[in-house]
Coordinates of C-alpha atoms and ligand atoms in Angstrom, one line a residue:
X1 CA 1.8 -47.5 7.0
X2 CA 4.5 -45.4 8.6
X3 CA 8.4 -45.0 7.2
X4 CA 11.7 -45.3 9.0
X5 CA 13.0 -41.6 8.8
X6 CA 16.8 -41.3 9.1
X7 CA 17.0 -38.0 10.9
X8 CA 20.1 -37.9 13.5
X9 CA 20.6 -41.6 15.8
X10 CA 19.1 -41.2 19.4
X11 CA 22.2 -43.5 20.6
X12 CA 24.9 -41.4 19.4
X13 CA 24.4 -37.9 20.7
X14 CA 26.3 -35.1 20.5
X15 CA 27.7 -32.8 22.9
X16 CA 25.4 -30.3 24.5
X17 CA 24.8 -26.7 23.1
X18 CA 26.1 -24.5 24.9
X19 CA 22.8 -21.5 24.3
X20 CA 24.0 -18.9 26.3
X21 CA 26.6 -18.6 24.5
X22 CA 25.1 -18.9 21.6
X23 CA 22.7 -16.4 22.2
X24 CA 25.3 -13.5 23.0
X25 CA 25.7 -13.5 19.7
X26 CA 22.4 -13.1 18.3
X27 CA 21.5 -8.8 18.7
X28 CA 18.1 -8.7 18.3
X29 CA 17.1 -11.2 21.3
X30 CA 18.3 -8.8 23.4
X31 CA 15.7 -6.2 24.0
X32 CA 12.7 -5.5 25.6
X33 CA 8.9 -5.7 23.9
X34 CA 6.6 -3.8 25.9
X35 CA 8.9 -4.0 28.7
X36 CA 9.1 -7.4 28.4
X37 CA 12.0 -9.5 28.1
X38 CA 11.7 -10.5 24.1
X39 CA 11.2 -14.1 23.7
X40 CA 11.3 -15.0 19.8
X41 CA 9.4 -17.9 19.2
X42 CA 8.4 -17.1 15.2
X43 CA 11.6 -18.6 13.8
X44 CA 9.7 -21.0 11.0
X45 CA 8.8 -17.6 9.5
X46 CA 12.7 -16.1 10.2
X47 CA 14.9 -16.6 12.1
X48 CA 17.6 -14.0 13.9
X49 CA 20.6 -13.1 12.3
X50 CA 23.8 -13.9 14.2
X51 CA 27.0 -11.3 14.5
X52 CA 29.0 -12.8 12.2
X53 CA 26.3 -12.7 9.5
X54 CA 25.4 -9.2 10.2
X55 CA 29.3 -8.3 10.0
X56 CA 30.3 -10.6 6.8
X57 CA 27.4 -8.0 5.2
X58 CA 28.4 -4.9 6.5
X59 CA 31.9 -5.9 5.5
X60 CA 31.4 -6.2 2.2
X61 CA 29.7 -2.7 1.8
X62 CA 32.5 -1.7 3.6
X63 CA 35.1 -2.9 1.8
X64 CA 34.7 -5.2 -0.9
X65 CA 31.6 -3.4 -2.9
X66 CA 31.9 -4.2 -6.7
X67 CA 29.7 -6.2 -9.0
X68 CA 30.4 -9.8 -9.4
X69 CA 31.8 -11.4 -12.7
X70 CA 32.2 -8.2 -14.4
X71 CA 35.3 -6.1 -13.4
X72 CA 38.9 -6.7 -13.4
X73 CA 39.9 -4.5 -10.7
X74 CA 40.9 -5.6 -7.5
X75 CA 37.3 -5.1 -5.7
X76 CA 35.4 -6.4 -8.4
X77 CA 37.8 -9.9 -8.4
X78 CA 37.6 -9.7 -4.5
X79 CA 33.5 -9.4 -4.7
X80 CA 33.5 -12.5 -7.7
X81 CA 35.7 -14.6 -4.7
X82 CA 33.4 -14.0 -1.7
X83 CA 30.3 -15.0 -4.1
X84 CA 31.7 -18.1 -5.7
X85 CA 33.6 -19.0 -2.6
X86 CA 30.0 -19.2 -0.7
X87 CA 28.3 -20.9 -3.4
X88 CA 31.0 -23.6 -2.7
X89 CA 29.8 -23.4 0.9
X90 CA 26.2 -24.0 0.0
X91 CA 27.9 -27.0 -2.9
X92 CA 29.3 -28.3 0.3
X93 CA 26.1 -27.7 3.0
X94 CA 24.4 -29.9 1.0
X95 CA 26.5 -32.4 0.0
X96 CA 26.0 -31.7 -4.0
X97 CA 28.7 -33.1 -6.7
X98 CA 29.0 -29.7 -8.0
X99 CA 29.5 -25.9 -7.9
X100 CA 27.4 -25.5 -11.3
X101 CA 24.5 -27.2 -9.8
X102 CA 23.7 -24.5 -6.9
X103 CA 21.7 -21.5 -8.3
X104 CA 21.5 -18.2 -6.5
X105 CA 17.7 -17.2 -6.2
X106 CA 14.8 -14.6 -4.0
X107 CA 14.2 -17.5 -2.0
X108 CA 12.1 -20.9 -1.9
X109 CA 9.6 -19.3 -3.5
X110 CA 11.8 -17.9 -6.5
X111 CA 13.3 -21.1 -6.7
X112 CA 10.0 -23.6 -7.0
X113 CA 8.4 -20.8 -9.7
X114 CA 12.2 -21.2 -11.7
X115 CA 11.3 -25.3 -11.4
X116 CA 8.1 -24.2 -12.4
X117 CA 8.4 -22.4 -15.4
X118 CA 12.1 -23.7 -16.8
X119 CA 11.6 -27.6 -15.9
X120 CA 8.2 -28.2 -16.1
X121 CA 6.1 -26.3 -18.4
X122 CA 8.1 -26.7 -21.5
X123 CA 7.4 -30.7 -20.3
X124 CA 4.1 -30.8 -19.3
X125 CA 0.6 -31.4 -22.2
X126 CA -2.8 -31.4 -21.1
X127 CA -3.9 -33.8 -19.4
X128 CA -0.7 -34.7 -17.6
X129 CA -0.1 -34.7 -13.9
X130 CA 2.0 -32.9 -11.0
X131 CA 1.7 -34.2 -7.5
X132 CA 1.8 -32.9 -4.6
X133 CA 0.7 -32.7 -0.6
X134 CA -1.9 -31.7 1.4
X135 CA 0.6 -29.8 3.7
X136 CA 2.2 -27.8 1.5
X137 CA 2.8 -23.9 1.8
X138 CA 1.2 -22.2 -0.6
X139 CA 4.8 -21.3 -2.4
X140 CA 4.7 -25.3 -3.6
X141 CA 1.4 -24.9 -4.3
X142 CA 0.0 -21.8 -6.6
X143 CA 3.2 -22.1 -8.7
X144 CA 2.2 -25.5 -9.7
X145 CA -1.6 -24.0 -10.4
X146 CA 0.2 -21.5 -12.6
X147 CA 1.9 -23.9 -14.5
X148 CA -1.3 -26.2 -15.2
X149 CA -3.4 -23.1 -16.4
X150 CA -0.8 -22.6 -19.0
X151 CA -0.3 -26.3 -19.7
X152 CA -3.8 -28.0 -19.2
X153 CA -1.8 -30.3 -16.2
X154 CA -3.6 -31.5 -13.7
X155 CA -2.4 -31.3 -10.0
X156 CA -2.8 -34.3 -7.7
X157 CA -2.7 -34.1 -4.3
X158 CA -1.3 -36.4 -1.5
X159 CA -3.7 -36.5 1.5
X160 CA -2.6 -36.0 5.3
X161 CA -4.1 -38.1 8.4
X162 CA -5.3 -36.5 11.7
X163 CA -1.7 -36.8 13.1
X164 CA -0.4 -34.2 10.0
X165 CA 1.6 -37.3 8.2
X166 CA 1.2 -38.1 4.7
X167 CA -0.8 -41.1 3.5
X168 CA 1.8 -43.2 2.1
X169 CA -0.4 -46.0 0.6
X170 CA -2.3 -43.1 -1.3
X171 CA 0.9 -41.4 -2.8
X172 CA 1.7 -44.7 -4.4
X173 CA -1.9 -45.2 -5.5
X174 CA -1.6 -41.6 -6.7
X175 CA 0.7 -42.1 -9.6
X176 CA -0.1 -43.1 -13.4
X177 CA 0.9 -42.8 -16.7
X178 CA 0.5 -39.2 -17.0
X179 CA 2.2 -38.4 -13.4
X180 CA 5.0 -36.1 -14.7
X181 CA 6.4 -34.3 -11.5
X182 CA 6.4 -34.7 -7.9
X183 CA 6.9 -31.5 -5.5
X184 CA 7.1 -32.2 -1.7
X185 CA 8.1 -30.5 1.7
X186 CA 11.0 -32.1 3.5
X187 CA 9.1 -30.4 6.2
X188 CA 5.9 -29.0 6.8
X189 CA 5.7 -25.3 8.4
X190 CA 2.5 -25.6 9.1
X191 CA 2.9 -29.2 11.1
X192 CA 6.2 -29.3 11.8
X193 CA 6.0 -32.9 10.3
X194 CA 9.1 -34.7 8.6
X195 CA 8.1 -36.4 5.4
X196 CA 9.6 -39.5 4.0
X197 CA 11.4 -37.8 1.2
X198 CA 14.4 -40.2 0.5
X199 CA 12.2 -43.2 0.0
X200 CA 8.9 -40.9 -2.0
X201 CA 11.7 -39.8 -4.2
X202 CA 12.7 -43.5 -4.9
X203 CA 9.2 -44.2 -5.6
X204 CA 8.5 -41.6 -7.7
X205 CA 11.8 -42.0 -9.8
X206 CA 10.4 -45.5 -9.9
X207 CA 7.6 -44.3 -12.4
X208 CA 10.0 -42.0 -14.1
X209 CA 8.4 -38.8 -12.1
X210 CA 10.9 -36.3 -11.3
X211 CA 10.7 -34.5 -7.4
X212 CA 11.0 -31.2 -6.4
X213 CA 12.0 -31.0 -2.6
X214 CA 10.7 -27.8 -0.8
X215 CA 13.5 -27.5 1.9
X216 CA 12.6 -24.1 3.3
X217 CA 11.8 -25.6 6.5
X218 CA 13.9 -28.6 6.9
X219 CA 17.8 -26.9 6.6
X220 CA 18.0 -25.3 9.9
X221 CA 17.6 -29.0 11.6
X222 CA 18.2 -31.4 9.1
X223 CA 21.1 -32.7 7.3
X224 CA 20.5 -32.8 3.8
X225 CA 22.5 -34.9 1.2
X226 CA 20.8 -34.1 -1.8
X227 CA 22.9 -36.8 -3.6
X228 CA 22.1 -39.2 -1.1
X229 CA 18.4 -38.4 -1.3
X230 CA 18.9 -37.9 -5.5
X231 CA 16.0 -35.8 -5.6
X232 CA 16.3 -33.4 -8.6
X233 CA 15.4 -30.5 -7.3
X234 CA 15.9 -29.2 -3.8
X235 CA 15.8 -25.4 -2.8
X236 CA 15.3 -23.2 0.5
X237 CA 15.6 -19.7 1.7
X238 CA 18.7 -17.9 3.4
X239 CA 16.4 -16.2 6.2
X240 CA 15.3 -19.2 7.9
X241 CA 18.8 -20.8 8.2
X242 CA 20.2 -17.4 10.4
X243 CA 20.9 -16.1 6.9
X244 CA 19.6 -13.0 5.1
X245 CA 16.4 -12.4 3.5
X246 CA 16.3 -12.1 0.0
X247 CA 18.4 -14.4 -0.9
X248 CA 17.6 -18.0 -1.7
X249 CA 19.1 -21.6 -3.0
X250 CA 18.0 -23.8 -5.9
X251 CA 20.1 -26.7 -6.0
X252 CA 19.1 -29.1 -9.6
X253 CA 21.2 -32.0 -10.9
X254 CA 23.2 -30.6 -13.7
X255 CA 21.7 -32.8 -16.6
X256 CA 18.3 -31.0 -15.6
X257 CA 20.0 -27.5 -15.3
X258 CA 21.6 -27.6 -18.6
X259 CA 18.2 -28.7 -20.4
X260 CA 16.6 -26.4 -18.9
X261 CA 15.5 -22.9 -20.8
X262 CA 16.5 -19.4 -18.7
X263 CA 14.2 -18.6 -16.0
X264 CA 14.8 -14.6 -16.8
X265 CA 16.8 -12.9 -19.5
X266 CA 19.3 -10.3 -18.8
X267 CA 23.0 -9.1 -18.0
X268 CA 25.5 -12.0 -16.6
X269 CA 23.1 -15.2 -18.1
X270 CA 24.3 -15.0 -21.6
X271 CA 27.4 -16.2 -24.0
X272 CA 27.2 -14.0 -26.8
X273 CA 24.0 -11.5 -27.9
X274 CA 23.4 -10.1 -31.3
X275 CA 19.6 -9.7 -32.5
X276 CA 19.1 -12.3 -34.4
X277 CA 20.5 -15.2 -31.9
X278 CA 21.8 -14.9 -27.9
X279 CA 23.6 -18.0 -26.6
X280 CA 23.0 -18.5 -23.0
X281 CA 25.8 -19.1 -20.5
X282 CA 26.1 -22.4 -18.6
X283 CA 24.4 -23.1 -15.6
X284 CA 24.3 -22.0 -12.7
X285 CA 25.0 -18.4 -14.6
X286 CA 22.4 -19.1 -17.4
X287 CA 19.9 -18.8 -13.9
X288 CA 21.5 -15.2 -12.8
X289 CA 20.1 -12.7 -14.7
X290 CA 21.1 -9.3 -13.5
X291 CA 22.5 -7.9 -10.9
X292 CA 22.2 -10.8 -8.1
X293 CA 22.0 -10.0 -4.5
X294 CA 25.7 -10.0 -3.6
X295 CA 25.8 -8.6 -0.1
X296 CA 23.1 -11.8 0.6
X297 CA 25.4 -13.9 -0.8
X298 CA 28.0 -13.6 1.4
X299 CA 26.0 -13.4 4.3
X300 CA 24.1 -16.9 3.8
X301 CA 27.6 -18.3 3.5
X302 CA 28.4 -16.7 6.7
X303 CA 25.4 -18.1 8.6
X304 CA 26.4 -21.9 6.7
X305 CA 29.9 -21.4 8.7
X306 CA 28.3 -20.6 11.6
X307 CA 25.7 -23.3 11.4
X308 CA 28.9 -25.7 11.1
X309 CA 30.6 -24.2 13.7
X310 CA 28.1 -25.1 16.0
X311 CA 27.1 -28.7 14.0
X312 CA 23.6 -29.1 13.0
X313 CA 23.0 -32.2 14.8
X314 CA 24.1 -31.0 18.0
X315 CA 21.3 -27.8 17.1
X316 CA 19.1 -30.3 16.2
X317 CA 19.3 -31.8 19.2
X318 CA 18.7 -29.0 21.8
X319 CA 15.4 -28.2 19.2
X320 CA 13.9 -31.3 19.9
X321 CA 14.6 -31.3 23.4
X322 CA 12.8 -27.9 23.6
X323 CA 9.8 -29.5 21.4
X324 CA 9.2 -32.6 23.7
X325 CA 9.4 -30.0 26.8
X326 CA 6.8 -27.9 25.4
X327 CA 4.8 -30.5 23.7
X328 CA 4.5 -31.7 27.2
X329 CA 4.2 -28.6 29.2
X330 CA 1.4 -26.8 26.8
X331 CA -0.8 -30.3 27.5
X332 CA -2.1 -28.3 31.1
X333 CA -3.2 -25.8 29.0
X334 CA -7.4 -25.3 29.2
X335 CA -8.5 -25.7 26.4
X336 CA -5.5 -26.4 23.8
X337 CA -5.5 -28.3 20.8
X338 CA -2.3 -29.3 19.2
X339 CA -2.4 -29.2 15.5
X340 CA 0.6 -32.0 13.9
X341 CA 1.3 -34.4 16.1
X342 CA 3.3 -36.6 13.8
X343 CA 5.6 -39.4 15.0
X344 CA 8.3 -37.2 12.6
X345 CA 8.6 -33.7 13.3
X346 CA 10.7 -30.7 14.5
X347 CA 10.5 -27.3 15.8
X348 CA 7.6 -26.3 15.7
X349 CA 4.1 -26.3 17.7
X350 CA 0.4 -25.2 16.1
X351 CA -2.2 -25.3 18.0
X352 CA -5.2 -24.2 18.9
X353 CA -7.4 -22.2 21.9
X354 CA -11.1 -23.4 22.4
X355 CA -13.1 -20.4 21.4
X356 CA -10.2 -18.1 20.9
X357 CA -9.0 -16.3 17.3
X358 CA -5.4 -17.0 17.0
X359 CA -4.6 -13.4 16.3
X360 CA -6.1 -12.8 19.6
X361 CA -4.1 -15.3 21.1
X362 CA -0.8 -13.8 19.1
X363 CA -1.8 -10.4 20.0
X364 CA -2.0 -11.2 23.8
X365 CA 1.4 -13.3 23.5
X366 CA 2.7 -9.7 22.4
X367 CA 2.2 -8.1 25.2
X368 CA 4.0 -10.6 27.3
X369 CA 6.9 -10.1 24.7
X370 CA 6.3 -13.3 23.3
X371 CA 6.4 -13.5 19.4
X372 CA 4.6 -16.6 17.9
X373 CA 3.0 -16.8 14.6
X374 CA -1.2 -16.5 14.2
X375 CA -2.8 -17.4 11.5
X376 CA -3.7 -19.7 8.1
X377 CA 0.5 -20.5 8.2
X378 CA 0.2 -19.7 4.1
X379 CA -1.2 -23.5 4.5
X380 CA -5.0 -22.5 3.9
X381 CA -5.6 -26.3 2.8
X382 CA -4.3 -28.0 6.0
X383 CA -6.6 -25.4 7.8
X384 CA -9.3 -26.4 6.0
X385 CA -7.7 -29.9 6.9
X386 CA -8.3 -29.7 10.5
X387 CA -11.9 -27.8 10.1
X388 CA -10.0 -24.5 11.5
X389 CA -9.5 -20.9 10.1
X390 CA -6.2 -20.5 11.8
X391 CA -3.8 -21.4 14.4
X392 CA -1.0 -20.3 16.5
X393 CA 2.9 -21.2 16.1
X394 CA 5.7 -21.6 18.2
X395 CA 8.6 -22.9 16.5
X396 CA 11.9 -23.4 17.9
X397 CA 15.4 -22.5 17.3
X398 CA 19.0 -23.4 18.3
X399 CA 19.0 -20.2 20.7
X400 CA 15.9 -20.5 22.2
X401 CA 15.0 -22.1 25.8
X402 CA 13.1 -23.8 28.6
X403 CA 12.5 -20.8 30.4
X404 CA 11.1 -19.2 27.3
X405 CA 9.3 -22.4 26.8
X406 CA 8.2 -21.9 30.1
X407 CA 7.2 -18.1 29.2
X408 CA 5.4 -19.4 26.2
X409 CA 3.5 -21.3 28.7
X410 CA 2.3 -18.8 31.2
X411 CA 1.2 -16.7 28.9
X412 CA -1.0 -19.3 27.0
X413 CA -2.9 -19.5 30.6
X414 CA -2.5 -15.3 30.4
X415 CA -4.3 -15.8 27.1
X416 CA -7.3 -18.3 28.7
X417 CA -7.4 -15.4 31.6
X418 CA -8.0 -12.5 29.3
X419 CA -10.6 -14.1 27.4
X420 CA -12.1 -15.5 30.5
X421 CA -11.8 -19.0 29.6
Ligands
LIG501 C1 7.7 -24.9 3.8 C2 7.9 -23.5 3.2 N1 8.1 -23.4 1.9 C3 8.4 -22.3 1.3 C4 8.4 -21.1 2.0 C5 8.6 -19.8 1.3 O1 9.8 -19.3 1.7 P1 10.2 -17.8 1.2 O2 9.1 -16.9 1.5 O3 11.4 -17.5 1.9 O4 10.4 -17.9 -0.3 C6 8.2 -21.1 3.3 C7 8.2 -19.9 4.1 O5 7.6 -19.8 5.2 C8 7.9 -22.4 4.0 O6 7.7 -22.5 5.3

């Protein structure tokens, strides 16, 4: 059984990107790799960092460096601004009803073990049950092993079918009594498949199961409206979305976030400490312990404004376009097995070389200039899967193109030459 998916209406399109444009203002396409033009085709692992986001960092070293929250003088309050004022922008990105519900974190990662270990385990007994997928990374998976080794949970997993697309009827069959907690990709990075999120979060709230949404993939070409979707939990990572590393978003319905014991204990997440009682500060605060990572900050809600500058559906666009061109052109390849051919997906291409190690094929690739991803995808169990060790990755962004399509291309038949295939 297959779901409707609303991604972005194929009868109302909008206006073309203009990419090279847009790539003027991305630095670090612009050099050579072994005398090679660069052609960046690894942007599911990270993406390039635009001007403006390099500059909105720079410029707070520059000029605005103070700690946040603490500090009356003028830096200090200027510092607090740019921070609060971007975690409006991220309030705003994805549609959430408030400012207190968007917590700062590392990263996806950070923010599915603070789920983890703040939401669930104080929840779970033995014997009770978390779901997941079969195409998870392994960031929305081992935190959820963790979590049952402490708690005697038990995790549940949704299979996948030869085209990388969840088993619906098998999610539903999935649940019982003791289903406590559902954690999910919006999209695979592995697959590059879409899943059904807005209508497996209706299912699972129908059985009183609360969802997790890993959106580390899906933000760079997705709209997300987390209240639309109601999920209570939905977090990505700043790097992926043209942002900087390090820094990270955990949005969680405030109800849940003010539950919810601290993830870390420190400076800035507290009321009022003596020894014998602290009193934690509200949420999103209670969730910033220390120091946070400022500079990233300000520079995720640079890449946000730059992101709606451009209009995500109008990116999205020009990436799928890219993905039917090379999901078409890499067919002539000898030899090549695409791995995720879902009816849903976006950006990104794994596949496969009869007889060849992916790392061989990414090596090779290198010294065309072409940077693709090679190996288990931190996705070991949809490896396993597809009876492979590894495979290789393209994935797309909004700067990329047809000609490097076309590169990517060529040098897949380079590969097949090498190796004497
Ligand atoms: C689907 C998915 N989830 C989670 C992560 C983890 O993101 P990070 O390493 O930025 O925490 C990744 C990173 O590749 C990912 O692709």
């Amino acid at each position: 059984m297959t779901l409707h998916i609303d991604t972005i209406a194929k009868d109302s399109l909008p206006p073309l990107l203009n990419v090279e444009r847009i790539r003027e203002d991305f630095p670090a396409l612009h050099q050579q790799i072994r005398g090679k033009q660069l052609v960046y085709l690894d942007n599911a692992a990270t993406a390039q960092k635009p001007r403006a986001v390099i500059d909105a960092m720079s410029g707070y070293y520059e000029r605005s460096n103070a700690n946040v929250h603490r500090g009356v003088h003028t830096l200090s309050e200027r510092a607090t601004q740019a921070y609060e004022n971007a975690r409006d922008k991220v309030r705003r990105f994805l549609n959430a009803a408030d400012c207190r519900e968007i917590v700062f974190v590392r990263g996806a990662t950070e923010g599915i073990n603070l789920v983890a270990q703040s939401f669930a385990r104080p929840r779970l007994s033995a014997g009770d049950e978390i779901l997941v997928t079969l195409l998870e990374h392994h960031s929305n998976i081992v935190p959820w092993q963790l979590v049952c080794q402490q708690t005697g949970a038990v995790l549940r997993v949704v299979p996948i079918n030869d085209a990388g697309e969840l088993v619906y009827d098998e999610f539903v069959k999935l649940f019982s009594e003791r289903s406590r907690l559902f954690a999910v990709a919006h999209m695979s990075n592995a697959l590059g498949t879409i899943n059904p999120i807005k209508q497996m979060i209706e299912v699972a709230h129908a059985h009183g199961v609360s969802v997790v949404v890993d959106g580390a993939q899906a933000v760079p070409h997705l709209n997300v409206d987390v209240q639309a979707l109601e999920c209570d939990f939905y977090t990505f990572s700043g790097h992926k979305l043209y942002g900087p590393t390090g820094i990270g978003v955990l949005y969680g319905k405030l109800p849940h976030l003010k539950e919810m014991v601290p993830y870390q204990g420190g400076g800035e997440m507290i009321r009022k400490v003596t020894f014998e009682e602290t009193l934690y500060a509200e949420p999103p605060y209670k969730f910033e312990a220390g120091t946070p990572h400022i500079a990233g900050v300000i520079g995720l809600g640079e890449a946000i404004d730059y992101m709606n500058s451009l209009g995500l559906e109008t990116v999205a666009q020009h990436e799928n376009d890219l993905l039917d061109y090379a999901t078409e052109a890499v067919a002539e390849v000898g030899g090549l097995r695409l791995i995720g051919t879902a009816r849903e997906k976006a950006g990104i291409l794994s596949f496969v070389l009869k007889g060849i190690h992916a790392h061989d094929i990414g090596t090779i690739m290198d010294h065309e200039g072409i940077a693709v991803r090679a190996g288990h995808l931190c996705a070991m169990p949809v490896m396993h899967r597809f009876g492979i060790a590894a495979t290789a990755r393209a994935s797309f962004a909004m700067y990329n193109t047809r000609q490097e399509v076309d590169a990517l291309v060529a040098g897949l038949h380079k590969v097949n030459e090498v190796m004497g295939r």
